[in-house]
Every structure is written in C-alpha cells, then in structure tokens.
Amino acid sequence: MPEMQALSERLDALLAGATLERADLLGFSSLKTYAPAPDDLRGHRVRSVGRRAKYLVWEFDDGNRMVLHLSQAGRMDIEEPLKKTKPRGAVARFTFTTAGETPSSVAVLVREYGTQRKASWWVLAPGDEGPLRGLGPEPGSEAFAEFIRTSDSRRHLTTDLRDQHVVSGIGRGWGDDILHRAKLSPFASLRSLTPDQREALLAAATDVLAEALELERARKGGLSESKLGGRFKVHNRSGEPCPTPCGDTLERVSFESYEMAYCPTCQTGGKVLADRRLSRLLK
C-alpha cells in the first residue's frame, strides 16, 4: 500500500487533466477486459489517479476507469521524452498529452521483471467494480480497526494480513514487519489475542505503514527499481540480526511460492518454527 499510495500521488500530480492519446497493449495476457476497450478511453481527460488497496485507479471524464495491478514484479517508468521501444517484459504503454499552457507528451510504461507475467489491467465501465469488488478494509479505516478488535478468526495472523478479501493493502512484506513490531507470532490467531495484543497490532499496522509511506513520498518519477524490498526491516532478511537489540537472528518459514520472516525472541517466545519445506510446523 505505501508504494502504490505514493505512486498514485505522483501520477495524479503529473496526469490529472491530461488527455489519453493512445493505449498500447504490449503484453497481451495483461488486459483482463474487452469492453469497454482501451481505445474507448482515447481522447478523454484524466480526472484523477488514485488507489484502492494495491490497485492504481485512473478516473476519466466519461466515467470509465482504468485499473492497474503491478503484482510483485511489475514496475512503472515515466517516459519523457516519448519512446517507441518495447523492452523485455513490457506490459503496456499509455501516452498522454498534459494539460496547461504548454502541453507536452508523456508516456507511462508498465513492465515486469522475471519470467512470470502477473501484472494486469482492466478498463471498467461506470458501476463496474471489476477486481476492486470484495476487497477488505484498509489499515487506517474504522472497518479495519473493528475487524482487528472483534474478529474471532482462527486463521494465522500472517494469513489474514495477506488475504486481500479480509484486509487489503498489506501483503506479506509489510505483514512481516507489522507482526514483528507488534511482537506477535505469525502463527497466532486473532481469536487467541488479548485486547492489549489487538491494540498493539493496530498500532503496529498504523506506524509501520505511515513510516513506509513517508519514505515512499521521497521517491521521484515512477516505480522503476528492480527490487523494492530494501526498506523492509524483517521481510526477506532471514539470517540477519533482529532490528531490535534482542541479540537474536531472524528466521524464516518457507512456503511453495514465498517465505515469511520473524524473530524467535521477539515473537515466538524463543521457539523456532520449522521450515514448511523441510518438516512439519512446530507447535
């Protein structure tokens, strides 16, 4: 969420009032809708660029919307001057004419690193929520606080924080950092938490994401770096010292397509959780 919120703010400052001149589909599996078509947006002005959960949302003057999800490896380049190249992993290029006394052309290139192609975009008619339908409440909202304070979910905390239909915008990276800040085991459940622990989880979510957003707002241009995980304090840092002065080393639990990091001293009472790829979870 911090990355997408800051990116949406930069895009809104650049493109609000601009006219879409063309939308070039460069990765044909990325477009998830057929009507309205991308060409239906041509010649229309961008009212705003916003965000919902991990999705960027372009609002156009005809009521249509363009929604984009970068997924894990998706990146965005701002092209000034315009380019015609099709880089490896290119998904789409959107070309605009900016508003103002001296209009200029600017393009937004969406591309992906790696071999998986999961970045996706939709063109939505008025009233169509598309992939935004069913998303859970976001941190900072009353609904999110109500869920954390009252839910009797038996699922692991790391699972609930990752599930975008339960709570949206966190994901596994910031989820690891939030649970570490709250000093909670990733395999505890909301049902098992005391009221004080629930409040600690709420405070951690607020503080971790606010700090991350402050850093992201210092970024310029698009979102071009090949790796964005350098700002995590716990996630993807297994084997490194815990960022608190506890003296322990961060451990991990590996799953089929991702891994989760935690500190045994700070979060699990000194217990090391077994790597799922090697053995059963220690209880």
Short mmCIF file of C-alpha atoms in Angstrom, two decimals:
data_model
loop_
_atom_site.label_atom_id
_atom_site.label_comp_id
_atom_site.label_asym_id
_atom_site.label_seq_id
_atom_site.Cartn_x
_atom_site.Cartn_y
_atom_site.Cartn_z
CA MET A 1 0.00 0.00 0.00
CA PRO A 2 2.70 2.62 0.78
CA GLU A 3 4.34 2.13 -2.62
CA MET A 4 1.05 2.36 -4.51
CA GLN A 5 -0.25 5.32 -2.50
CA ALA A 6 2.87 7.39 -3.12
CA LEU A 7 2.94 6.35 -6.78
CA SER A 8 -0.71 7.33 -7.25
CA GLU A 9 0.06 10.76 -5.77
CA ARG A 10 2.93 11.31 -8.21
CA LEU A 11 0.84 10.13 -11.15
CA ASP A 12 -2.06 12.36 -10.13
CA ALA A 13 0.23 15.39 -9.98
CA LEU A 14 1.58 14.53 -13.44
CA LEU A 15 -1.55 13.37 -15.26
CA ALA A 16 -4.65 14.98 -13.74
CA GLY A 17 -6.23 16.92 -16.60
CA ALA A 18 -4.13 15.14 -19.23
CA THR A 19 -5.72 13.52 -22.29
CA LEU A 20 -5.05 9.88 -23.15
CA GLU A 21 -3.78 9.77 -26.74
CA ARG A 22 -3.20 6.03 -27.03
CA ALA A 23 -3.04 2.82 -25.00
CA ASP A 24 -0.68 0.24 -26.46
CA LEU A 25 -1.13 -3.34 -25.29
CA LEU A 26 2.38 -4.85 -25.25
CA GLY A 27 1.71 -7.94 -23.16
CA PHE A 28 -1.48 -9.48 -24.48
CA SER A 29 -2.33 -11.56 -21.42
CA SER A 30 -2.27 -8.50 -19.16
CA LEU A 31 -5.58 -6.92 -20.29
CA LYS A 32 -8.41 -8.61 -18.39
CA THR A 33 -11.42 -6.89 -20.00
CA TYR A 34 -12.71 -6.48 -23.56
CA ALA A 35 -15.49 -3.89 -23.11
CA PRO A 36 -15.02 -1.02 -22.79
CA ALA A 37 -11.95 -1.33 -24.99
CA PRO A 38 -8.75 0.63 -24.33
CA ASP A 39 -9.45 2.64 -27.48
CA ASP A 40 -12.67 3.88 -25.86
CA LEU A 41 -10.51 5.91 -23.47
CA ARG A 42 -8.68 7.76 -26.24
CA GLY A 43 -9.35 11.47 -26.29
CA HIS A 44 -10.70 11.52 -22.75
CA ARG A 45 -9.22 13.50 -19.89
CA VAL A 46 -7.92 12.01 -16.67
CA ARG A 47 -9.87 13.38 -13.73
CA SER A 48 -7.61 11.81 -11.12
CA VAL A 49 -5.27 8.95 -10.37
CA GLY A 50 -5.97 7.25 -7.07
CA ARG A 51 -5.55 3.94 -5.31
CA ARG A 52 -7.61 1.15 -3.77
CA ALA A 53 -5.61 -1.47 -1.89
CA LYS A 54 -2.74 -2.41 -4.24
CA TYR A 55 -4.54 -1.17 -7.36
CA LEU A 56 -3.94 2.11 -9.19
CA VAL A 57 -7.18 3.68 -10.42
CA TRP A 58 -7.40 6.22 -13.29
CA GLU A 59 -10.72 8.08 -13.35
CA PHE A 60 -11.69 9.52 -16.76
CA ASP A 61 -14.10 12.30 -17.64
CA ASP A 62 -16.57 9.91 -19.32
CA GLY A 63 -16.98 7.87 -16.11
CA ASN A 64 -14.84 4.96 -17.31
CA ARG A 65 -11.91 3.83 -15.19
CA MET A 66 -8.61 2.11 -15.84
CA VAL A 67 -7.38 -0.11 -13.02
CA LEU A 68 -3.84 -1.49 -12.82
CA HIS A 69 -2.21 -4.07 -10.56
CA LEU A 70 1.58 -4.29 -10.80
CA SER A 71 1.78 -7.55 -8.85
CA GLN A 72 5.15 -8.50 -7.33
CA ALA A 73 7.48 -7.85 -10.26
CA GLY A 74 5.62 -5.09 -12.12
CA ARG A 75 7.29 -1.70 -12.47
CA MET A 76 6.37 1.64 -13.98
CA ASP A 77 8.56 4.09 -15.92
CA ILE A 78 7.69 7.68 -16.76
CA GLU A 79 8.88 8.41 -20.30
CA GLU A 80 9.76 11.99 -21.09
CA PRO A 81 10.58 12.25 -23.99
CA LEU A 82 8.45 9.53 -25.54
CA LYS A 83 9.98 6.19 -26.53
CA LYS A 84 8.91 3.63 -29.11
CA THR A 85 10.97 0.70 -27.90
CA LYS A 86 9.38 -2.45 -26.46
CA PRO A 87 11.61 -3.52 -23.58
CA ARG A 88 11.69 -7.06 -22.32
CA GLY A 89 8.73 -7.72 -20.06
CA ALA A 90 6.75 -4.79 -21.44
CA VAL A 91 3.07 -4.91 -20.44
CA ALA A 92 1.51 -1.69 -21.74
CA ARG A 93 2.36 1.90 -22.64
CA PHE A 94 -0.09 4.76 -22.06
CA THR A 95 0.62 8.04 -23.85
CA PHE A 96 -0.87 11.32 -22.65
CA THR A 97 -0.92 14.98 -23.62
CA THR A 98 -0.65 17.03 -20.46
CA ALA A 99 -2.86 20.00 -19.67
CA GLY A 100 -1.68 23.57 -19.17
CA GLU A 101 -0.42 26.48 -21.21
CA THR A 102 2.37 24.42 -22.76
CA PRO A 103 1.01 20.90 -23.35
CA SER A 104 3.57 18.14 -23.70
CA SER A 105 3.57 14.41 -24.31
CA VAL A 106 4.38 11.91 -21.60
CA ALA A 107 4.06 8.14 -21.51
CA VAL A 108 3.70 5.61 -18.71
CA LEU A 109 5.36 2.27 -19.44
CA VAL A 110 4.36 -0.79 -17.41
CA ARG A 111 6.83 -3.69 -17.49
CA GLU A 112 7.73 -6.78 -15.48
CA TYR A 113 10.92 -8.41 -14.29
CA GLY A 114 11.38 -12.17 -14.22
CA THR A 115 9.50 -14.79 -16.19
CA GLN A 116 6.07 -14.69 -14.58
CA ARG A 117 3.52 -12.37 -16.16
CA LYS A 118 1.06 -11.33 -13.47
CA ALA A 119 0.75 -7.55 -13.91
CA SER A 120 -2.83 -6.87 -15.03
CA TRP A 121 -5.09 -4.02 -16.06
CA TRP A 122 -8.79 -3.51 -16.61
CA VAL A 123 -10.96 -0.91 -18.35
CA LEU A 124 -14.15 -0.60 -16.32
CA ALA A 125 -17.47 0.97 -17.27
CA PRO A 126 -19.31 3.14 -14.72
CA GLY A 127 -20.63 0.97 -11.90
CA ASP A 128 -18.32 -1.95 -12.67
CA GLU A 129 -16.01 -2.65 -9.73
CA GLY A 130 -14.04 -5.36 -11.51
CA PRO A 131 -11.15 -6.58 -9.32
CA LEU A 132 -11.97 -3.97 -6.66
CA ARG A 133 -15.13 -5.83 -5.74
CA GLY A 134 -14.87 -7.70 -2.45
CA LEU A 135 -11.64 -6.12 -1.22
CA GLY A 136 -11.35 -5.95 2.56
CA PRO A 137 -10.96 -2.80 4.66
CA GLU A 138 -7.66 -0.94 4.61
CA PRO A 139 -5.46 -0.05 7.60
CA GLY A 140 -6.45 3.32 8.98
CA SER A 141 -10.16 2.77 8.41
CA GLU A 142 -12.77 2.21 11.09
CA ALA A 143 -13.71 -1.09 9.46
CA PHE A 144 -10.13 -2.33 9.72
CA ALA A 145 -9.92 -1.38 13.40
CA GLU A 146 -13.27 -3.05 14.06
CA PHE A 147 -12.08 -6.25 12.40
CA ILE A 148 -8.85 -6.40 14.43
CA ARG A 149 -10.64 -5.65 17.70
CA THR A 150 -13.58 -8.02 17.31
CA SER A 151 -12.76 -10.82 14.87
CA ASP A 152 -12.61 -14.37 16.22
CA SER A 153 -10.73 -15.65 13.18
CA ARG A 154 -8.83 -18.87 13.82
CA ARG A 155 -6.55 -18.40 10.84
CA HIS A 156 -2.90 -17.47 11.26
CA LEU A 157 -2.31 -13.74 11.54
CA THR A 158 0.05 -13.85 8.56
CA THR A 159 -2.75 -15.43 6.50
CA ASP A 160 -5.37 -12.84 7.45
CA LEU A 161 -2.98 -9.94 6.77
CA ARG A 162 -2.13 -11.33 3.33
CA ASP A 163 -5.72 -12.06 2.27
CA GLN A 164 -6.90 -9.02 0.30
CA HIS A 165 -10.53 -10.02 0.81
CA VAL A 166 -10.06 -9.91 4.59
CA VAL A 167 -7.90 -6.78 4.90
CA SER A 168 -6.43 -5.07 1.86
CA GLY A 169 -3.21 -3.30 1.06
CA ILE A 170 -0.77 -5.00 3.45
CA GLY A 171 0.57 -8.15 1.81
CA ARG A 172 3.29 -10.42 3.09
CA GLY A 173 6.17 -7.91 3.13
CA TRP A 174 4.64 -5.26 5.34
CA GLY A 175 2.77 -8.02 7.16
CA ASP A 176 6.08 -9.47 8.39
CA ASP A 177 7.24 -6.06 9.59
CA ILE A 178 3.91 -5.29 11.28
CA LEU A 179 3.83 -8.55 13.21
CA HIS A 180 7.43 -8.04 14.30
CA ARG A 181 6.66 -4.51 15.51
CA ALA A 182 3.64 -5.84 17.42
CA LYS A 183 5.74 -8.71 18.88
CA LEU A 184 3.21 -11.30 17.73
CA SER A 185 3.80 -14.77 16.37
CA PRO A 186 2.82 -15.02 12.70
CA PHE A 187 1.01 -18.23 13.57
CA ALA A 188 -1.09 -16.77 16.36
CA SER A 189 -4.72 -16.04 15.50
CA LEU A 190 -6.92 -13.06 16.18
CA ARG A 191 -9.09 -15.31 18.32
CA SER A 192 -6.10 -16.04 20.57
CA LEU A 193 -5.07 -12.40 21.12
CA THR A 194 -5.74 -10.40 24.27
CA PRO A 195 -7.27 -6.93 23.95
CA ASP A 196 -3.83 -5.38 24.56
CA GLN A 197 -2.29 -7.51 21.82
CA ARG A 198 -5.03 -6.47 19.41
CA GLU A 199 -4.29 -2.82 20.16
CA ALA A 200 -0.58 -3.49 19.65
CA LEU A 201 -1.37 -4.98 16.23
CA LEU A 202 -3.45 -1.95 15.27
CA ALA A 203 -0.73 0.46 16.41
CA ALA A 204 1.96 -1.51 14.57
CA ALA A 205 -0.02 -1.51 11.32
CA THR A 206 -0.57 2.24 11.57
CA ASP A 207 3.03 3.09 12.45
CA VAL A 208 4.81 0.73 10.04
CA LEU A 209 2.74 1.81 7.05
CA ALA A 210 2.97 5.51 7.95
CA GLU A 211 6.75 5.30 8.16
CA ALA A 212 6.90 3.43 4.86
CA LEU A 213 4.66 5.99 3.15
CA GLU A 214 6.86 8.84 4.35
CA LEU A 215 9.87 7.17 2.73
CA GLU A 216 7.97 6.40 -0.47
CA ARG A 217 6.89 10.02 -0.84
CA ALA A 218 10.56 10.93 -1.25
CA ARG A 219 10.75 8.81 -4.40
CA LYS A 220 10.73 10.62 -7.75
CA GLY A 221 9.17 9.58 -11.06
CA GLY A 222 7.62 6.15 -11.46
CA LEU A 223 8.46 2.92 -9.71
CA SER A 224 11.39 1.60 -11.70
CA GLU A 225 13.75 -0.17 -9.28
CA SER A 226 14.11 -3.88 -9.97
CA LYS A 227 13.87 -4.70 -6.25
CA LEU A 228 11.74 -2.76 -3.79
CA GLY A 229 12.29 -4.78 -0.61
CA GLY A 230 15.24 -2.83 0.73
CA ARG A 231 13.01 -0.84 3.06
CA PHE A 232 11.66 -3.85 4.92
CA LYS A 233 13.22 -4.34 8.36
CA VAL A 234 12.26 -8.01 8.72
CA HIS A 235 10.80 -9.36 5.47
CA ASN A 236 13.35 -11.21 3.30
CA ARG A 237 16.05 -10.66 5.94
CA SER A 238 16.30 -14.13 7.45
CA GLY A 239 19.80 -14.82 8.74
CA GLU A 240 20.35 -11.17 9.65
CA PRO A 241 20.33 -9.75 13.19
CA CYS A 242 16.93 -8.75 14.54
CA PRO A 243 16.46 -4.97 14.12
CA THR A 244 15.69 -4.70 17.84
CA PRO A 245 18.57 -5.07 20.32
CA CYS A 246 17.37 -8.53 21.38
CA GLY A 247 20.52 -10.23 20.09
CA ASP A 248 18.69 -12.92 18.12
CA THR A 249 18.80 -13.73 14.40
CA LEU A 250 15.80 -13.51 12.09
CA GLU A 251 14.41 -16.87 10.98
CA ARG A 252 12.07 -17.84 8.16
CA VAL A 253 9.31 -20.25 7.23
CA SER A 254 9.28 -21.13 3.53
CA PHE A 255 6.16 -21.94 1.56
CA GLU A 256 5.76 -23.02 -2.04
CA SER A 257 5.94 -19.55 -3.58
CA TYR A 258 7.05 -17.23 -0.77
CA GLU A 259 8.69 -17.09 2.62
CA MET A 260 7.89 -15.37 5.90
CA ALA A 261 10.46 -13.88 8.30
CA TYR A 262 10.21 -13.43 12.07
CA CYS A 263 12.30 -13.16 15.25
CA PRO A 264 12.02 -16.07 17.71
CA THR A 265 12.95 -13.94 20.72
CA CYS A 266 10.60 -11.05 19.92
CA GLN A 267 7.67 -13.00 18.51
CA THR A 268 7.52 -16.70 19.42
CA GLY A 269 8.92 -16.95 22.94
CA GLY A 270 12.21 -18.30 21.65
CA LYS A 271 10.65 -21.09 19.56
CA VAL A 272 12.00 -21.62 16.06
CA LEU A 273 9.21 -22.53 13.63
CA ALA A 274 10.07 -25.40 11.31
CA ASP A 275 10.55 -24.59 7.64
CA ARG A 276 7.45 -25.90 5.89
CA ARG A 277 9.54 -27.22 3.02
CA LEU A 278 11.58 -29.38 5.38
CA SER A 279 9.30 -30.53 8.17
CA ARG A 280 6.03 -30.03 9.96
CA LEU A 281 5.36 -26.81 11.87
CA LEU A 282 6.50 -26.95 15.48
CA LYS A 283 3.58 -26.25 17.77
#
